[in-house]
PDB file of C-alpha atoms and ligand atoms in Angstrom:
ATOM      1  CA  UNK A  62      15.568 -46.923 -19.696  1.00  0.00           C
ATOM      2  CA  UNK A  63      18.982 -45.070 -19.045  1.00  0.00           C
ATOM      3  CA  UNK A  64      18.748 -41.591 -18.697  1.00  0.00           C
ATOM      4  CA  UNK A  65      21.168 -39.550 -21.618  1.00  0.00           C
ATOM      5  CA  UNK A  66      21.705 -35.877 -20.352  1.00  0.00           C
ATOM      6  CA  UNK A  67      23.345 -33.608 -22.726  1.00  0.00           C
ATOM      7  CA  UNK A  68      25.159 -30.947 -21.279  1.00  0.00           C
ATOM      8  CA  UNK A  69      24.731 -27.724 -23.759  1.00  0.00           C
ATOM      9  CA  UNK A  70      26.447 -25.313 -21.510  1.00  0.00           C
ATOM     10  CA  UNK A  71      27.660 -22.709 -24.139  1.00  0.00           C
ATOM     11  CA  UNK A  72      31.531 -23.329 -23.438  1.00  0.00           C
ATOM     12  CA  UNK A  73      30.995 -27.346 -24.213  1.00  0.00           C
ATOM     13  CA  UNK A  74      29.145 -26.598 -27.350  1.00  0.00           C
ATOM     14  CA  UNK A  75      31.534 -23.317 -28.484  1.00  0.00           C
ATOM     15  CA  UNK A  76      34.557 -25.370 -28.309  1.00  0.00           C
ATOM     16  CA  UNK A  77      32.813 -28.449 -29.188  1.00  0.00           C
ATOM     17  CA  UNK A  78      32.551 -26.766 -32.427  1.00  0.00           C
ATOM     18  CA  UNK A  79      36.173 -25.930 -32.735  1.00  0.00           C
ATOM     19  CA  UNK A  80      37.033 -29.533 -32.553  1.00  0.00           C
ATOM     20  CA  UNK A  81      34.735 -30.169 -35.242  1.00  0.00           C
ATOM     21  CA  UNK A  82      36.353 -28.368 -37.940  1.00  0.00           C
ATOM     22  CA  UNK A  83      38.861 -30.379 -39.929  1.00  0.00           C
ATOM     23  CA  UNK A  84      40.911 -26.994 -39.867  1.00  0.00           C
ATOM     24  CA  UNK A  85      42.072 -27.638 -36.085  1.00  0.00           C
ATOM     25  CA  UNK A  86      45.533 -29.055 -35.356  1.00  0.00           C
ATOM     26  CA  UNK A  87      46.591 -31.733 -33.530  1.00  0.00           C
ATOM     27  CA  UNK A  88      47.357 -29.749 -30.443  1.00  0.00           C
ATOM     28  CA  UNK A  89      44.447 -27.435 -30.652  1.00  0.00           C
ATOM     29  CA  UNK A  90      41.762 -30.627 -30.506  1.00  0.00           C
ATOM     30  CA  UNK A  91      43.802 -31.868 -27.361  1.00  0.00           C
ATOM     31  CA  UNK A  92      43.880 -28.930 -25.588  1.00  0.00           C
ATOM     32  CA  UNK A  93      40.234 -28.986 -26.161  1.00  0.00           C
ATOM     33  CA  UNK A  94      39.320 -32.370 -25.497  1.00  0.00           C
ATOM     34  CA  UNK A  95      41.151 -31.644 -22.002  1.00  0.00           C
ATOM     35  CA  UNK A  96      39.133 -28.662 -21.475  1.00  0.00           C
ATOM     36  CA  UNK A  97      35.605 -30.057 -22.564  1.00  0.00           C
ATOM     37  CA  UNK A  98      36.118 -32.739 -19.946  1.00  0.00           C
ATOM     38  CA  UNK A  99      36.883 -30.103 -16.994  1.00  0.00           C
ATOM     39  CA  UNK A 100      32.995 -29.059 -18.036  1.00  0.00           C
ATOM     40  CA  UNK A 101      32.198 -32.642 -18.125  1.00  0.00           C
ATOM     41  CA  UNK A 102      33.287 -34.303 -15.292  1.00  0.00           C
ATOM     42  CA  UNK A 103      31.435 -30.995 -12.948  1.00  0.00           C
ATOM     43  CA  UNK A 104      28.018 -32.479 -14.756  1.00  0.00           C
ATOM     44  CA  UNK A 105      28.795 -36.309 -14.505  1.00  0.00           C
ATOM     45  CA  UNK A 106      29.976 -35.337 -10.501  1.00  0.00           C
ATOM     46  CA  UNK A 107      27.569 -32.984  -9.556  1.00  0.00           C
ATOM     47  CA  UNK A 108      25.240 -35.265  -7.480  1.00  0.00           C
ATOM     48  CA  UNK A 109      27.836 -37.355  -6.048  1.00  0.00           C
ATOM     49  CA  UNK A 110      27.644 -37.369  -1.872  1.00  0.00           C
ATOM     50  CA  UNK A 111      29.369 -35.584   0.947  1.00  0.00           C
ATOM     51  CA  UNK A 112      29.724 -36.113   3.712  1.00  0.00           C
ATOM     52  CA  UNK A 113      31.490 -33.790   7.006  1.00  0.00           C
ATOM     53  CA  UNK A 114      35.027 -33.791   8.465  1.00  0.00           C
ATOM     54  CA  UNK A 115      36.212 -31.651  11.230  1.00  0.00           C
ATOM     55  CA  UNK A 116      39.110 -29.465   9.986  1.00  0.00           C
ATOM     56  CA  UNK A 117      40.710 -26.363  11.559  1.00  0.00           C
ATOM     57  CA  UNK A 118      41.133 -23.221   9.105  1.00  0.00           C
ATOM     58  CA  UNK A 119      43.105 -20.541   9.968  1.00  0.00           C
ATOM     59  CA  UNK A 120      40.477 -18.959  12.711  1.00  0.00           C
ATOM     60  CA  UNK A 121      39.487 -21.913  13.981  1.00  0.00           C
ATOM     61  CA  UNK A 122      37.394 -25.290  13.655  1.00  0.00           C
ATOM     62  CA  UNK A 123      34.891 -26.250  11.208  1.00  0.00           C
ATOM     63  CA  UNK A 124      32.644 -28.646  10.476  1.00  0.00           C
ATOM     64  CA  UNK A 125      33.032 -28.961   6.486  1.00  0.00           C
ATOM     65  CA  UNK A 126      31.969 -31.323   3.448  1.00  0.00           C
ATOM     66  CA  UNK A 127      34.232 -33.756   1.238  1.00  0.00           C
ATOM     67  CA  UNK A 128      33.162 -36.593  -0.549  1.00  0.00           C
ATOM     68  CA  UNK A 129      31.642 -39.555   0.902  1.00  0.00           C
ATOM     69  CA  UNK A 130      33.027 -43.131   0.375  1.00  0.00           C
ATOM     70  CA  UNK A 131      35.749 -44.582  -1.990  1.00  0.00           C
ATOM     71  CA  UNK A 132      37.641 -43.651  -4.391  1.00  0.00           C
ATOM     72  CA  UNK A 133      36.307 -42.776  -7.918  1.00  0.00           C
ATOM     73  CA  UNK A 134      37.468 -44.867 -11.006  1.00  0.00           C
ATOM     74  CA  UNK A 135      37.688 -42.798 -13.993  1.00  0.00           C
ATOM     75  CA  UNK A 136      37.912 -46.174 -17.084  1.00  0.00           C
ATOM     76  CA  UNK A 137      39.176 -45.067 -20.066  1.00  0.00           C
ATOM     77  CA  UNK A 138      38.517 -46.832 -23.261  1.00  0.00           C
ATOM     78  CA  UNK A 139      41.716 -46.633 -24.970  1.00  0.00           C
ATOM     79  CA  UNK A 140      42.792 -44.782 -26.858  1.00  0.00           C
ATOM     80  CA  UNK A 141      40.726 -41.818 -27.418  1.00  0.00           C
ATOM     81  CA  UNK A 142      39.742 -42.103 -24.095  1.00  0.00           C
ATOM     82  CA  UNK A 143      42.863 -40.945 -22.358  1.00  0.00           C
ATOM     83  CA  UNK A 144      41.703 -37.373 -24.033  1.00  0.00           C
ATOM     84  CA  UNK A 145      38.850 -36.930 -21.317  1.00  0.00           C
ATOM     85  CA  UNK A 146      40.764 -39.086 -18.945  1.00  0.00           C
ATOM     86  CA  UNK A 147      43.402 -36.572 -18.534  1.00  0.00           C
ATOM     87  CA  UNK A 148      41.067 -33.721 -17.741  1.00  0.00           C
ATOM     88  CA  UNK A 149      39.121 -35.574 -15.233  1.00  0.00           C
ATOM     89  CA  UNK A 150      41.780 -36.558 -13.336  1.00  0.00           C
ATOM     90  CA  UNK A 151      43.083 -32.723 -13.193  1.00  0.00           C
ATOM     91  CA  UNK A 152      39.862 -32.420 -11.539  1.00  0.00           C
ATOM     92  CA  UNK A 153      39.786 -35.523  -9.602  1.00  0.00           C
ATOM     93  CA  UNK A 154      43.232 -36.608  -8.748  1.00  0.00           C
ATOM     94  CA  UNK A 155      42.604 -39.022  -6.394  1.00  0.00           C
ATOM     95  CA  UNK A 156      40.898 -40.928  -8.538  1.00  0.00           C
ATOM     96  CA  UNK A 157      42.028 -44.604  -9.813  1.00  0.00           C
ATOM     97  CA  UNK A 158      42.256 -45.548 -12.989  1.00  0.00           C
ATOM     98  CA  UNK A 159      40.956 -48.307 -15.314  1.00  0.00           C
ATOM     99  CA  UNK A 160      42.091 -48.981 -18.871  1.00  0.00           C
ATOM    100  CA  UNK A 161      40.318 -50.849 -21.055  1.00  0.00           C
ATOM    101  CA  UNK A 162      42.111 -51.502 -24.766  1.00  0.00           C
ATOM    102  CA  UNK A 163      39.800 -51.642 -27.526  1.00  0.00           C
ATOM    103  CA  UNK A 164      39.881 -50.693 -31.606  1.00  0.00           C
ATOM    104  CA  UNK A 165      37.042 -51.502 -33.756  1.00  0.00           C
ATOM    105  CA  UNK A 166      37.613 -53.527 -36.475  1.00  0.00           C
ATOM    106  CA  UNK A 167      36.858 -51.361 -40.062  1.00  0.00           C
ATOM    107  CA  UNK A 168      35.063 -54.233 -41.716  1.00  0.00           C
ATOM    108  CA  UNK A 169      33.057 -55.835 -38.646  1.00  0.00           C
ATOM    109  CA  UNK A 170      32.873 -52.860 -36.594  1.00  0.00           C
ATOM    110  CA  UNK A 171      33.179 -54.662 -33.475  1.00  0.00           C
ATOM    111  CA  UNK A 172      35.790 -54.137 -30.886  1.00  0.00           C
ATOM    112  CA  UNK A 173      38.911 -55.945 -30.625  1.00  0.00           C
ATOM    113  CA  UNK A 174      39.822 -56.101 -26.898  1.00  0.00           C
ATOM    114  CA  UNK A 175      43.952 -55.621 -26.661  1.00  0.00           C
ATOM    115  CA  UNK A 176      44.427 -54.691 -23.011  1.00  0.00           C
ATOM    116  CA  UNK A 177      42.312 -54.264 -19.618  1.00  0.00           C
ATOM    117  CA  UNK A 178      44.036 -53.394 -16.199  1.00  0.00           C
ATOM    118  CA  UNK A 179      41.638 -52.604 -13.634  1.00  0.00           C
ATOM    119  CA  UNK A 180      41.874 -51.035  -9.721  1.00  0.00           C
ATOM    120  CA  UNK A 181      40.323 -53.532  -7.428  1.00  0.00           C
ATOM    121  CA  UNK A 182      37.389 -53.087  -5.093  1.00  0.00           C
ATOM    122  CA  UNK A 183      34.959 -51.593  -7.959  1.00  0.00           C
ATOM    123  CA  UNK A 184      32.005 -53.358  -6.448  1.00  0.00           C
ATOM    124  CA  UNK A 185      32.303 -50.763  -4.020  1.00  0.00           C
ATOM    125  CA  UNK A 186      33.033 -47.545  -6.446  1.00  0.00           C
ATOM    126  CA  UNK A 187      31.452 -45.363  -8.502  1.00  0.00           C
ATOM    127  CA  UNK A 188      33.168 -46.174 -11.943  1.00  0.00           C
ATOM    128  CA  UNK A 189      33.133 -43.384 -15.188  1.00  0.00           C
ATOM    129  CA  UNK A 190      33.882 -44.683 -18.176  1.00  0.00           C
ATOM    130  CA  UNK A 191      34.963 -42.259 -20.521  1.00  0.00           C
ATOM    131  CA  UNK A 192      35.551 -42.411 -24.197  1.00  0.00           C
ATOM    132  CA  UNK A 193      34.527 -39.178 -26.769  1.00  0.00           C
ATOM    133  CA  UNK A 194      32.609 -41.239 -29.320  1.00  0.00           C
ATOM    134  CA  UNK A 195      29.434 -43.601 -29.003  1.00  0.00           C
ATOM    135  CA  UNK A 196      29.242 -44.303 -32.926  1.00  0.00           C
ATOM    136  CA  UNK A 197      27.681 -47.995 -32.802  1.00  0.00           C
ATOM    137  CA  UNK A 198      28.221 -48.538 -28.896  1.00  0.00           C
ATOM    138  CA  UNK A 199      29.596 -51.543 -29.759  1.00  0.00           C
ATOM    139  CA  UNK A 200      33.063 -49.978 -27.941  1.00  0.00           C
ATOM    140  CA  UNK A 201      31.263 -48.455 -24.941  1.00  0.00           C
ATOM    141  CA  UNK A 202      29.018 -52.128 -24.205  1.00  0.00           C
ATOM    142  CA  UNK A 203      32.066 -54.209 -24.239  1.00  0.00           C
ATOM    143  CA  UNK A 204      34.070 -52.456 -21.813  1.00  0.00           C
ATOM    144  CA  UNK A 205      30.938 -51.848 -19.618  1.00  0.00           C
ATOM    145  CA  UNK A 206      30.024 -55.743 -20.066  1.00  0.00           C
ATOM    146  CA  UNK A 207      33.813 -56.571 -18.639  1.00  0.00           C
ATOM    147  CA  UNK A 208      33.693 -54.102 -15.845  1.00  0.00           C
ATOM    148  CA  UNK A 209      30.936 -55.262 -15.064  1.00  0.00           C
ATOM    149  CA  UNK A 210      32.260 -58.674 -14.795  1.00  0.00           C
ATOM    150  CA  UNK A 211      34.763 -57.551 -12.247  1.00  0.00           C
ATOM    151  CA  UNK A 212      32.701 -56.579 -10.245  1.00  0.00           C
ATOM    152  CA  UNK A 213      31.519 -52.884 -11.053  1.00  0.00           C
ATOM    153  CA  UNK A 214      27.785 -51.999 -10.294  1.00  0.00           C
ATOM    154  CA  UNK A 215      27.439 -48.366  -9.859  1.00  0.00           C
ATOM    155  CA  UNK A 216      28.168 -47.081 -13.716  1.00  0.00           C
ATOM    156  CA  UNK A 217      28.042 -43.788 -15.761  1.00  0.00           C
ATOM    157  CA  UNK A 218      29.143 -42.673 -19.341  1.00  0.00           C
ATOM    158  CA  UNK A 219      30.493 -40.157 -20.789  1.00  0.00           C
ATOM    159  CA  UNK A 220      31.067 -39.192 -24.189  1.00  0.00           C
ATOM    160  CA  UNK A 221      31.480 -36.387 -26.050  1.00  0.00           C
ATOM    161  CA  UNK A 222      29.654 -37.088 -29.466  1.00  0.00           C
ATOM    162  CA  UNK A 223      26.935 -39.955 -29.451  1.00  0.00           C
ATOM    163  CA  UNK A 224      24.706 -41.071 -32.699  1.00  0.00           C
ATOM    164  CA  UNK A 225      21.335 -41.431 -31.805  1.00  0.00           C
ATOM    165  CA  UNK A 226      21.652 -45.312 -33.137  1.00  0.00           C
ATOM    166  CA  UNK A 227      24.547 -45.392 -30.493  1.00  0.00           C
ATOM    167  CA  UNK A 228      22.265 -44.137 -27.647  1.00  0.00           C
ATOM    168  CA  UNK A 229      19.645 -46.175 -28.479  1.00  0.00           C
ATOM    169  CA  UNK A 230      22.232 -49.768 -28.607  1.00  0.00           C
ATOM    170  CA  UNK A 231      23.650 -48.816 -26.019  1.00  0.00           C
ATOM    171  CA  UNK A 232      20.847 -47.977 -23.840  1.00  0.00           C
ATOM    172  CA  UNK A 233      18.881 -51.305 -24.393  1.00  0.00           C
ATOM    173  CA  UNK A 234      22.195 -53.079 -23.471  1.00  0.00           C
ATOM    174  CA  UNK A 235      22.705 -51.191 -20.164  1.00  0.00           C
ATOM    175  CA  UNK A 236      19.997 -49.405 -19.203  1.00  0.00           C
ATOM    176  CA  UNK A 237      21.255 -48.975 -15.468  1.00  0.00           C
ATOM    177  CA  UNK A 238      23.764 -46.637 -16.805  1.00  0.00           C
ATOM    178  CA  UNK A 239      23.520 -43.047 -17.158  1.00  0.00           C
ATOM    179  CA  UNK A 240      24.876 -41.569 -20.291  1.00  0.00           C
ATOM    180  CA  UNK A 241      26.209 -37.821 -20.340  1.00  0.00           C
ATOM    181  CA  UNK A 242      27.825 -36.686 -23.414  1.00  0.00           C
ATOM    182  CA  UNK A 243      28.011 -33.259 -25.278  1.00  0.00           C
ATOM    183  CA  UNK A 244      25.877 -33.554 -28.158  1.00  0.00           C
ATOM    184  CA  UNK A 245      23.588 -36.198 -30.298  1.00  0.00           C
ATOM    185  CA  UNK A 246      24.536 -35.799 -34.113  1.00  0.00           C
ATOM    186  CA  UNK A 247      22.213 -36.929 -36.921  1.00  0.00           C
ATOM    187  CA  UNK A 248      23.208 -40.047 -38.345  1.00  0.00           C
ATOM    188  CA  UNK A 249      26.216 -42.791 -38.333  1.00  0.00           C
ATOM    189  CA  UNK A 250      27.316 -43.428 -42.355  1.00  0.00           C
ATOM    190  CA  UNK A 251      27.851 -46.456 -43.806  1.00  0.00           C
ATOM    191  CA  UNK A 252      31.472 -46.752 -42.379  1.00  0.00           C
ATOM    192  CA  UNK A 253      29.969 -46.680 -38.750  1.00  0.00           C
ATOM    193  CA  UNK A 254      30.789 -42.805 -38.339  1.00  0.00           C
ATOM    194  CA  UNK A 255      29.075 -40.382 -36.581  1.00  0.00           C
ATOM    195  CA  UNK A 256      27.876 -37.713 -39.221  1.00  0.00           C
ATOM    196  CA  UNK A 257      28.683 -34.152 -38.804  1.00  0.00           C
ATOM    197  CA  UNK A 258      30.693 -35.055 -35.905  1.00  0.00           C
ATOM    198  CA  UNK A 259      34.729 -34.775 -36.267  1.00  0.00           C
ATOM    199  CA  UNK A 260      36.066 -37.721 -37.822  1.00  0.00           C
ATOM    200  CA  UNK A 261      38.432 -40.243 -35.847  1.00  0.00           C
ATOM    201  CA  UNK A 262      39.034 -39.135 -32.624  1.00  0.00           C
ATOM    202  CA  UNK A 263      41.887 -41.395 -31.606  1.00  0.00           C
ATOM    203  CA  UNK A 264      44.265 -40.202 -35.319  1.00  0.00           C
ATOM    204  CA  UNK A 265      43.074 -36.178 -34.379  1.00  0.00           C
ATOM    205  CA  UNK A 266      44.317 -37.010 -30.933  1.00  0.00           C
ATOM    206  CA  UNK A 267      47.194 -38.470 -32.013  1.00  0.00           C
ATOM    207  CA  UNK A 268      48.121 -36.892 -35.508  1.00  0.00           C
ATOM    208  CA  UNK A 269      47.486 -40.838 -37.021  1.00  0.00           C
ATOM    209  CA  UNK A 270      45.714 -42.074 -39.897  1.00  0.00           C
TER     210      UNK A 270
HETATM  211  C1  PRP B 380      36.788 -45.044 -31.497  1.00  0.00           C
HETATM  212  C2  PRP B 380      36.234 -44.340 -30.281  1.00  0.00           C
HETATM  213  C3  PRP B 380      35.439 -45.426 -29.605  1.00  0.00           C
HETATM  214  C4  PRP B 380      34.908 -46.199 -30.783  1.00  0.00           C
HETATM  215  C5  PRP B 380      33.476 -45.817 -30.990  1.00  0.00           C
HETATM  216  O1  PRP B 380      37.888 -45.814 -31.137  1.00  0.00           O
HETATM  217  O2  PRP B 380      37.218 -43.757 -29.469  1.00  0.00           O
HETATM  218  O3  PRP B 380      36.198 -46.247 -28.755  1.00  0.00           O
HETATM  219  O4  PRP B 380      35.688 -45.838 -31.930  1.00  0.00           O
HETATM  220  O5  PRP B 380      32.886 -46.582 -31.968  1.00  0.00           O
HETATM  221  P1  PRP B 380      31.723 -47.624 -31.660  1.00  0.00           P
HETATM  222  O6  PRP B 380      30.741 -46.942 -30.768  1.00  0.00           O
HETATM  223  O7  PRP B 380      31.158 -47.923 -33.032  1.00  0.00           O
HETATM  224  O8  PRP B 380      32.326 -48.842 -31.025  1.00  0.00           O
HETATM  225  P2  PRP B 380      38.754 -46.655 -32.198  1.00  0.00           P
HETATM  226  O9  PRP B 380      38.217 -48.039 -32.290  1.00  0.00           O
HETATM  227  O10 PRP B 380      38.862 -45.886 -33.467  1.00  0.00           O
HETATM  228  O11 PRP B 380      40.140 -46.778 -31.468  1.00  0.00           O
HETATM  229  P3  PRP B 380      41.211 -45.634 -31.057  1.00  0.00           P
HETATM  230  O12 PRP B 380      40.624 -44.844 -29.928  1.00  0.00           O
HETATM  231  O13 PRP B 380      42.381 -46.457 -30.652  1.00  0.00           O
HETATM  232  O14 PRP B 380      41.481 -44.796 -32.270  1.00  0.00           O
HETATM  233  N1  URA B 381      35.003 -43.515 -33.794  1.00  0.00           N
HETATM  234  C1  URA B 381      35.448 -42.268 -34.046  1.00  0.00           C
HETATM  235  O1  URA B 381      36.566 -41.905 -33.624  1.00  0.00           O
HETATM  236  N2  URA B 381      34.686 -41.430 -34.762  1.00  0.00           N
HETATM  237  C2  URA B 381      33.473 -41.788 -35.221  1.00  0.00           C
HETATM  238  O2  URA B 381      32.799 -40.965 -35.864  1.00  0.00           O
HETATM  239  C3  URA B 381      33.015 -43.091 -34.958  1.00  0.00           C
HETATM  240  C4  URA B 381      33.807 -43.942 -34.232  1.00  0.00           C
END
C-alpha cells in the first residue's frame, strides 16, 4: 500500500485555511499556493541522499554534503499544477521540468490529455508530480500511468487537498508511490469535488470560471 503523509505543520494548515475561504483574491491564493509548496517540497525532499564534495570556504577546505545523483523532475499536471510548481522550483532550481496537460471532463470526470513534454533520462530520476487537488485521482493516475511509460520508476505525489475516495483510487492504482499532501477533507460531492476544500483550483489560480 502507498504510504499518504500529511504534513500538518501549523504554517501549511494556517494558510491552508486562508486559501479556503471564498473571500481570498486571486493574488492572495497564489501567493499562497507558492508559499505552501516552499513547506511542501522540505517534507517531500527531506530524505533524499547526499553525498560529499570537496569545496574550499573562505578559511580553507572542506569536506561538505550536496545531493547525490541526477537531477530532480518536478511534473506538473497542468494547469493548477504550475501553482506548486513554481514554489518548488524556487527551492530547487536545478530541477527539470515535466508538463503534463490534462482537464477533466464535467460530465465523465475523466481527464482529457492536451499536452505532455517530458525531460529525458527519468528512468534514472526521482520524478514529483505535483498538482493541489486529488478529487477522483482520475487526473493524478493518468499522468503517473504516462510517466511511467517513459520510463519513470522512482515516483512521489504531492497535493495539497486529497478526498479520502481520491487516496484510496489512487493508492490501489499506484501503490509504489508515496503521496504527501496537506490535508484529507471529508467527502467528494456529486460533481466530483472535494467537500470543504476550496473550489476549482485552476479558475482561483487563474481568476476563470
Ligand atoms: C483539477 C485539478 C486536478 C484535477 C483533480 O484540474 O487541478 O488536475 O482537477 O481532479 P481528479 O482527481 O478528479 O482528476 P482541472 O481538470 O480542473 O484542470 P485545470 O487545472 O486546468 O483547471
Ligand atoms: N478539481 C478542483 O480544482 N477542485 C476540486 O475540488 C476537485 C477537482
Amino acid at each position: 500500500m502507498a504510504q499518504v503523509t500529511v504534513v500538518d505543520h501549523p504554517l501549511v494548515q494556517h494558510k491552508l485555511t486562508i486559501m479556503r475561504d471564498k473571500e481570498t483574491s486571486t493574488a492572495g491564493f497564489r501567493r499562497l499556493l507558492r508559499e505552501i509548496a516552499h513547506l511542501l517540497c522540505y517534507e517531500v525532499t527531506r530524505d533524499l541522499e547526499l553525498t560529499n564534495i570537496d569545496i574550499e570556504t573562505p578559511m580553507g577546505p572542506m569536506s561538505a554534503p550536496t545531493l547525490k545523483g541526477k537531477k530532480l523532475v518536478f511534473a506538473s499536471i497542468l494547469r493548477a499544477g504550475n501553482g506548486l510548481l513554481e514554489g518548488m522550483l524556487d527551492l530547487v532550481p536545478a530541477a527539470r521540468v515535466a508538463h503534463v496537460g490534462l482537464y477533466r471532463d464535467h460530465e465523465t470526470l475523466q481527464p482529457v490529455e492536451y499536452y505532455f513534454k517530458a525531460p529525458g533520462g527519468l528512468e534514472d530520476r526521482l520524478v514529483i508530480v505535483v498538482d493541489p487537488m486529488l478529487a477522483t485521482a482520475n487526473s493524478a493516475t493518468a499522468a503517473i500511468d504516462k510517466l511511467k511509460e517513459r520510463g519513470a520508476n522512482n515516483i512521489r505525489f504531492l497535493c495539497l487537498l486529497a478526498a479520502p475516495e481520491g487516496v484510496e483510487a489512487f493508492t490501489r492504482a499506484h501503490p509504489d508511490v508515496p503521496v504527501f499532501t496537506a490535508a484529507i477533507d471529508s467527502h467528494l460531492n456529486e460533481m466530483g469535488y472535494i467537500v470543504p476544500g476550496l473550489g476549482d483550483a485552476g479558475d482561483r489560480m487563474y481568476g476563470t470560471r
